[in-house]
GROMACS .gro file of C-alpha atoms in nm:
model
  344
    1MET     CA    1   9.041  11.576   8.779
    2SER     CA    2   8.685  11.453   8.747
    3THR     CA    3   8.582  11.184   8.993
    4THR     CA    4   8.355  11.012   8.741
    5ASP     CA    5   8.566  10.971   8.426
    6PHE     CA    6   8.850  10.752   8.555
    7THR     CA    7   8.980  10.535   8.274
    8GLY     CA    8   9.266  10.294   8.231
    9ARG     CA    9   9.434  10.110   8.514
   10ILE     CA   10   9.618  10.228   8.821
   11ASP     CA   11   9.994  10.182   8.857
   12THR     CA   12  10.131   9.861   9.004
   13VAL     CA   13  10.371   9.779   9.287
   14ARG     CA   14  10.507   9.460   9.436
   15LEU     CA   15  10.413   9.337   9.779
   16GLY     CA   16  10.707   9.265  10.005
   17GLY     CA   17  10.983   9.351   9.761
   18PRO     CA   18  11.096   9.244   9.413
   19ASP     CA   19  10.997   8.880   9.457
   20GLY     CA   20  10.646   8.952   9.582
   21PRO     CA   21  10.323   8.948   9.380
   22GLU     CA   22  10.245   9.246   9.159
   23VAL     CA   23   9.927   9.433   9.255
   24GLY     CA   24   9.757   9.763   9.186
   25ALA     CA   25   9.886  10.048   9.402
   26GLN     CA   26   9.547  10.053   9.568
   27GLY     CA   27   9.357   9.743   9.680
   28PHE     CA   28   8.997   9.663   9.769
   29GLY     CA   29   8.860   9.586  10.115
   30ALA     CA   30   8.561   9.356  10.081
   31MET     CA   31   8.437   9.363  10.443
   32GLY     CA   32   8.136   9.588  10.385
   33ILE     CA   33   7.990   9.361  10.119
   34SER     CA   34   7.863   9.118  10.383
   35GLU     CA   35   7.787   9.313  10.700
   36PHE     CA   36   7.896   9.586  10.941
   37TYR     CA   37   7.792   9.886  10.727
   38GLY     CA   38   7.416   9.833  10.707
   39ASP     CA   39   7.212   9.671  10.432
   40THR     CA   40   7.388   9.545  10.119
   41ASP     CA   41   7.291   9.520   9.752
   42GLU     CA   42   7.428   9.198   9.602
   43ALA     CA   43   7.398   9.309   9.238
   44ALA     CA   44   7.574   9.640   9.307
   45ALA     CA   45   7.845   9.463   9.504
   46ARG     CA   46   7.914   9.219   9.219
   47ASP     CA   47   7.930   9.507   8.971
   48THR     CA   48   8.177   9.683   9.199
   49LEU     CA   49   8.394   9.371   9.212
   50GLU     CA   50   8.407   9.364   8.833
   51ALA     CA   51   8.514   9.729   8.836
   52THR     CA   52   8.814   9.642   9.053
   53VAL     CA   53   8.965   9.426   8.781
   54GLU     CA   54   8.886   9.680   8.510
   55ALA     CA   55   9.063   9.955   8.707
   56GLY     CA   56   9.364   9.741   8.802
   57VAL     CA   57   9.264   9.722   9.169
   58THR     CA   58   9.386   9.366   9.199
   59LEU     CA   59   9.457   9.308   9.570
   60ILE     CA   60   9.124   9.175   9.701
   61ASP     CA   61   9.105   9.156  10.080
   62THR     CA   62   8.860   8.954  10.289
   63ALA     CA   63   8.859   8.761  10.620
   64ASP     CA   64   8.688   8.460  10.767
   65ILE     CA   65   8.512   8.675  11.029
   66TYR     CA   66   8.330   8.889  10.771
   67GLY     CA   67   7.978   8.753  10.772
   68SER     CA   68   8.107   8.445  10.958
   69GLY     CA   69   8.251   8.314  10.631
   70ALA     CA   70   7.977   8.457  10.408
   71ASN     CA   71   8.213   8.717  10.262
   72GLU     CA   72   8.456   8.452  10.141
   73GLU     CA   73   8.168   8.253   9.993
   74PHE     CA   74   8.032   8.563   9.820
   75LEU     CA   75   8.372   8.628   9.663
   76ALA     CA   76   8.416   8.272   9.536
   77PRO     CA   77   8.245   8.314   9.194
   78PHE     CA   78   8.436   8.636   9.130
   79VAL     CA   79   8.762   8.470   9.232
   80ALA     CA   80   8.694   8.174   9.002
   81ALA     CA   81   8.629   8.406   8.708
   82HIS     CA   82   8.939   8.619   8.767
   83ARG     CA   83   9.182   8.391   8.950
   84ASP     CA   84   9.482   8.482   8.734
   85GLU     CA   85   9.408   8.855   8.748
   86ILE     CA   86   9.385   8.910   9.123
   87VAL     CA   87   9.590   8.861   9.438
   88LEU     CA   88   9.361   8.711   9.699
   89ALA     CA   89   9.412   8.793  10.067
   90THR     CA   90   9.217   8.659  10.363
   91LYS     CA   91   9.265   8.651  10.738
   92PHE     CA   92   9.220   8.430  11.044
   93ALA     CA   93   9.230   8.479  11.422
   94ILE     CA   94   8.901   8.644  11.522
   95GLU     CA   95   8.668   8.370  11.635
   96ARG     CA   96   8.290   8.393  11.624
   97ARG     CA   97   8.047   8.138  11.768
   98ALA     CA   98   7.695   8.052  11.656
   99ASP     CA   99   7.585   8.003  12.017
  100ALA     CA  100   7.713   8.349  12.118
  101PRO     CA  101   7.650   8.604  11.839
  102HIS     CA  102   7.844   8.884  12.009
  103HIS     CA  103   8.145   8.673  12.102
  104ARG     CA  104   8.478   8.785  11.957
  105GLY     CA  105   8.769   8.568  12.063
  106ILE     CA  106   9.127   8.574  11.942
  107ARG     CA  107   9.282   8.242  11.837
  108ASN     CA  108   9.647   8.215  11.728
  109ASP     CA  109   9.720   7.856  11.829
  110PRO     CA  110   9.859   7.629  11.554
  111ALA     CA  111   9.566   7.385  11.563
  112TYR     CA  112   9.320   7.667  11.505
  113ILE     CA  113   9.532   7.811  11.222
  114ARG     CA  114   9.537   7.476  11.042
  115GLU     CA  115   9.159   7.447  11.079
  116ALA     CA  116   9.094   7.806  10.973
  117VAL     CA  117   9.292   7.785  10.650
  118GLU     CA  118   9.107   7.474  10.538
  119ASN     CA  119   8.775   7.646  10.597
  120SER     CA  120   8.883   7.955  10.403
  121LEU     CA  121   9.016   7.748  10.112
  122ARG     CA  122   8.684   7.564  10.093
  123ARG     CA  123   8.470   7.877  10.108
  124LEU     CA  124   8.681   8.064   9.854
  125GLY     CA  125   8.696   7.763   9.621
  126VAL     CA  126   9.074   7.782   9.575
  127GLU     CA  127   9.369   7.554   9.637
  128THR     CA  128   9.603   7.833   9.746
  129ILE     CA  129   9.557   8.168   9.921
  130ASP     CA  130   9.794   8.433   9.787
  131LEU     CA  131   9.831   8.630  10.112
  132TYR     CA  132   9.725   8.490  10.451
  133TYR     CA  133   9.709   8.727  10.747
  134MET     CA  134   9.694   8.680  11.120
  135HIS     CA  135   9.405   8.921  11.181
  136ARG     CA  136   9.479   8.993  11.548
  137ARG     CA  137   9.753   8.897  11.791
  138ASP     CA  138   9.698   8.684  12.101
  139PRO     CA  139   9.989   8.774  12.333
  140ASP     CA  140   9.937   8.450  12.528
  141ILE     CA  141  10.047   8.241  12.228
  142PRO     CA  142  10.419   8.263  12.141
  143LEU     CA  143  10.451   8.447  11.812
  144ALA     CA  144  10.705   8.193  11.692
  145ASP     CA  145  10.444   7.918  11.731
  146SER     CA  146  10.180   8.105  11.533
  147VAL     CA  147  10.408   8.220  11.254
  148GLY     CA  148  10.571   7.879  11.247
  149ALA     CA  149  10.231   7.722  11.182
  150MET     CA  150  10.164   7.977  10.910
  151ALA     CA  151  10.502   7.896  10.752
  152GLU     CA  152  10.399   7.530  10.740
  153LEU     CA  153  10.105   7.636  10.525
  154VAL     CA  154  10.346   7.797  10.279
  155ARG     CA  155  10.553   7.480  10.260
  156ALA     CA  156  10.235   7.277  10.206
  157GLY     CA  157  10.131   7.499   9.915
  158LYS     CA  158   9.814   7.620  10.084
  159VAL     CA  159   9.942   7.976  10.119
  160ARG     CA  160  10.191   8.176   9.910
  161HIS     CA  161  10.273   8.474  10.133
  162LEU     CA  162  10.225   8.566  10.499
  163GLY     CA  163  10.086   8.881  10.655
  164LEU     CA  164  10.016   9.021  10.999
  165SER     CA  165   9.761   9.275  11.120
  166GLU     CA  166   9.769   9.515  11.416
  167VAL     CA  167  10.114   9.418  11.543
  168THR     CA  168  10.383   9.641  11.688
  169GLY     CA  169  10.719   9.701  11.527
  170ALA     CA  170  10.886   9.465  11.774
  171GLU     CA  171  10.631   9.192  11.700
  172LEU     CA  172  10.681   9.235  11.326
  173ARG     CA  173  11.056   9.193  11.365
  174GLU     CA  174  11.007   8.886  11.584
  175ALA     CA  175  10.772   8.728  11.332
  176TYR     CA  176  10.998   8.810  11.037
  177ALA     CA  177  11.282   8.622  11.205
  178VAL     CA  178  11.067   8.307  11.186
  179HIS     CA  179  10.947   8.352  10.827
  180PRO     CA  180  10.947   8.648  10.583
  181ILE     CA  181  10.638   8.865  10.621
  182THR     CA  182  10.508   9.015  10.298
  183ALA     CA  183  10.253   9.264  10.430
  184LEU     CA  184  10.143   9.436  10.749
  185GLN     CA  185   9.780   9.547  10.761
  186SER     CA  186   9.669   9.801  11.021
  187GLU     CA  187   9.449  10.107  11.037
  188TRP     CA  188   9.626  10.414  10.896
  189SER     CA  189   9.459  10.736  10.790
  190LEU     CA  190   9.445  11.108  10.851
  191PHE     CA  191   9.255  11.018  11.171
  192SER     CA  192   9.461  10.716  11.282
  193ARG     CA  193   9.840  10.728  11.295
  194ASP     CA  194   9.919  10.497  11.587
  195VAL     CA  195  10.120  10.273  11.355
  196GLU     CA  196  10.382  10.540  11.305
  197ARG     CA  197  10.508  10.480  11.658
  198SER     CA  198  10.696  10.162  11.564
  199ALA     CA  199  10.523   9.944  11.303
  200VAL     CA  200  10.585  10.169  11.003
  201GLY     CA  201  10.956  10.201  11.074
  202ALA     CA  202  10.997   9.827  11.121
  203ALA     CA  203  10.810   9.756  10.799
  204ALA     CA  204  11.032  10.001  10.611
  205ASP     CA  205  11.348   9.841  10.754
  206LEU     CA  206  11.235   9.489  10.663
  207GLY     CA  207  11.091   9.566  10.320
  208VAL     CA  208  10.739   9.473  10.433
  209THR     CA  209  10.453   9.636  10.242
  210PHE     CA  210  10.208   9.833  10.454
  211VAL     CA  211   9.840   9.775  10.376
  212PRO     CA  212   9.631  10.045  10.550
  213TYR     CA  213   9.275   9.943  10.629
  214SER     CA  214   9.004  10.207  10.686
  215PRO     CA  215   9.209  10.471  10.501
  216LEU     CA  216   8.890  10.679  10.480
  217GLY     CA  217   8.831  10.667  10.855
  218ARG     CA  218   8.533  10.430  10.819
  219GLY     CA  219   8.380  10.684  10.579
  220PHE     CA  220   8.391  10.976  10.822
  221LEU     CA  221   8.667  11.147  10.623
  222THR     CA  222   8.443  11.147  10.316
  223GLY     CA  223   8.172  11.348  10.487
  224ALA     CA  224   7.923  11.067  10.425
  225PHE     CA  225   7.793  11.097  10.781
  226ALA     CA  226   7.837  11.342  11.066
  227ASP     CA  227   7.711  11.145  11.366
  228ALA     CA  228   7.687  10.767  11.348
  229THR     CA  229   7.411  10.742  11.607
  230LYS     CA  230   7.191  10.987  11.418
  231ASP     CA  231   7.285  10.915  11.057
  232LEU     CA  232   7.349  10.541  11.031
  233SER     CA  233   7.125  10.235  11.057
  234THR     CA  234   7.104  10.030  11.374
  235SER     CA  235   7.293   9.746  11.200
  236ASP     CA  236   7.594   9.969  11.130
  237PHE     CA  237   7.882   9.892  11.367
  238ARG     CA  238   8.018  10.247  11.341
  239ARG     CA  239   7.746  10.349  11.587
  240HIS     CA  240   7.959  10.177  11.853
  241GLN     CA  241   8.292  10.341  11.768
  242PRO     CA  242   8.363  10.624  12.013
  243ARG     CA  243   8.495  10.881  11.767
  244PHE     CA  244   8.186  10.883  11.546
  245SER     CA  245   7.906  10.987  11.783
  246GLY     CA  246   7.809  11.270  12.014
  247GLU     CA  247   8.057  11.535  12.117
  248ASN     CA  248   8.347  11.335  11.969
  249ALA     CA  249   8.184  11.334  11.626
  250GLU     CA  250   8.111  11.707  11.647
  251ARG     CA  251   8.473  11.784  11.737
  252ASN     CA  252   8.610  11.551  11.470
  253ALA     CA  253   8.387  11.691  11.196
  254ALA     CA  254   8.549  12.030  11.251
  255LEU     CA  255   8.888  11.875  11.172
  256LEU     CA  256   8.780  11.806  10.814
  257GLU     CA  257   8.795  12.171  10.703
  258PRO     CA  258   9.151  12.155  10.560
  259VAL     CA  259   9.062  11.832  10.380
  260ARG     CA  260   8.765  12.002  10.215
  261LYS     CA  261   8.972  12.310  10.129
  262ILE     CA  262   9.246  12.108   9.960
  263ALA     CA  263   8.986  11.898   9.777
  264ALA     CA  264   8.825  12.212   9.637
  265ALA     CA  265   9.163  12.340   9.518
  266HIS     CA  266   9.222  12.015   9.328
  267GLY     CA  267   8.865  11.984   9.204
  268VAL     CA  268   8.825  11.645   9.370
  269THR     CA  269   8.643  11.497   9.671
  270PRO     CA  270   8.759  11.495  10.034
  271ALA     CA  271   8.774  11.115  10.009
  272GLN     CA  272   9.029  11.141   9.731
  273ILE     CA  273   9.245  11.378   9.933
  274ALA     CA  274   9.235  11.140  10.229
  275LEU     CA  275   9.341  10.852  10.005
  276ALA     CA  276   9.611  11.057   9.834
  277TRP     CA  277   9.754  11.138  10.177
  278VAL     CA  278   9.775  10.767  10.261
  279GLN     CA  279   9.930  10.684   9.923
  280GLN     CA  280  10.200  10.946   9.981
  281ARG     CA  281  10.303  10.783  10.309
  282SER     CA  282  10.511  10.565  10.078
  283ALA     CA  283  10.745  10.851   9.990
  284VAL     CA  284  10.736  10.999  10.340
  285HIS     CA  285  10.837  10.677  10.518
  286GLY     CA  286  11.027  10.490  10.247
  287LEU     CA  287  10.810  10.182  10.208
  288THR     CA  288  10.547  10.045   9.973
  289VAL     CA  289  10.193  10.138  10.079
  290VAL     CA  290   9.879   9.977   9.933
  291PRO     CA  291   9.562  10.106  10.102
  292ILE     CA  292   9.244   9.896  10.077
  293PRO     CA  293   8.939  10.125  10.084
  294GLY     CA  294   8.609   9.941  10.064
  295THR     CA  295   8.290  10.032   9.884
  296ARG     CA  296   7.979   9.867   9.746
  297LYS     CA  297   7.939  10.109   9.453
  298ARG     CA  298   8.119  10.111   9.117
  299ALA     CA  299   8.129  10.493   9.105
  300ARG     CA  300   8.302  10.507   9.444
  301LEU     CA  301   8.550  10.239   9.338
  302LEU     CA  302   8.650  10.449   9.037
  303GLU     CA  303   8.663  10.763   9.250
  304ASN     CA  304   8.898  10.589   9.492
  305ALA     CA  305   9.118  10.462   9.208
  306ALA     CA  306   9.146  10.815   9.069
  307ALA     CA  307   9.303  10.925   9.398
  308THR     CA  308   9.621  10.737   9.301
  309ARG     CA  309   9.678  11.010   9.041
  310ILE     CA  310   9.670  11.299   9.288
  311THR     CA  311   9.991  11.445   9.429
  312LEU     CA  312   9.968  11.668   9.734
  313THR     CA  313  10.215  11.954   9.774
  314ALA     CA  314  10.442  11.998  10.073
  315ASP     CA  315  10.221  12.283  10.196
  316GLU     CA  316   9.909  12.068  10.164
  317LEU     CA  317  10.071  11.783  10.353
  318ALA     CA  318  10.172  12.030  10.624
  319ALA     CA  319   9.812  12.153  10.652
  320LEU     CA  320   9.692  11.794  10.705
  321GLU     CA  321   9.968  11.697  10.946
  322PRO     CA  322   9.803  11.808  11.276
  323ILE     CA  323   9.467  11.635  11.222
  324ALA     CA  324   9.536  11.295  11.379
  325GLY     CA  325   9.669  11.447  11.699
  326GLN     CA  326   9.343  11.633  11.755
  327VAL     CA  327   9.099  11.344  11.698
  328ALA     CA  328   8.860  11.280  11.987
  329GLY     CA  329   8.777  10.921  12.081
  330ASP     CA  330   8.939  10.582  12.028
  331ARG     CA  331   8.915  10.367  11.718
  332TYR     CA  332   8.726  10.093  11.904
  333PRO     CA  333   8.536  10.071  12.233
  334ASP     CA  334   8.789   9.807  12.336
  335MET     CA  335   9.141   9.888  12.219
  336SER     CA  336   9.300   9.583  12.384
  337PHE     CA  337   9.318   9.393  12.055
  338THR     CA  338   9.511   9.667  11.873
  339SER     CA  339   9.885   9.716  11.840
  340VAL     CA  340   9.881  10.044  12.030
  341ALA     CA  341   9.763   9.859  12.342
  342ARG     CA  342  10.089   9.662  12.341
  343GLU     CA  343  10.328   9.945  12.263
  344GLY     CA  344  10.418   9.976  12.631
   0.00000   0.00000   0.00000
């Protein structure tokens, strides 16, 4: 399969069961359009957004923290032009402050949720958000209070469906008892399989769609860089993630050999094999999986979409199975805000 001649549209699935919105089997993570991954090209980013609709990549994912709201504002013209063709997801809970640029607080209290949704609606230029996520969990706020406030947004017509991010299986079940949860978004890739401890099983039991973010391991699985400190710009946040620099990066780069070997056998890229592996978690675990790789280039968007047409054999899956257990370094310098920190 060529990575450059993808045509048509990807298959569709429904989020959260038969009554959920229909989306492409692969979504689009818009975070990198605004910041985090170095300099951006606005014209290329807008062309890439248009390619999502053309390819049937219709779940568009953003968050209020991305660019301190700039990402939502950037998406607004695209959303207005394609409102009936896309399913729009955004997130709240990570607080930034103008007076403290490096501050990252977690807010789950109902008053903050009500304020955050109004700000996102305004920036996006919409009356209703299709899928509204709690981006991170604050254990000091009762989950029933937070999800209850989110449910009020559904009743008010401001939000259609609810999602959670980086929660444990127990937390997902607790939240679902308050209001149905349509999607759970957490990191899941060949390098990151923490979610399989409890969250994946709970999502499968409840009929919740799993939306893996960073399915390409922040680009490391593609071979785009070997050492973040040496290869990436000073504005790229991956320079601060432990697994992508120094001895950790060197050890982790060696783990990519079976990915490259399988890619060569299929005539595709390592990125496509990594995405195909994530897509096939659906069959392995018995739940709907819609990964949201991000890119700022049309060619990469089409390459990613083509991965939905790759099927890995049992032997190939077995060859990839040990990788995550051998990865050196954590996902973040501070893992306290992730689900794995609360697994107990």
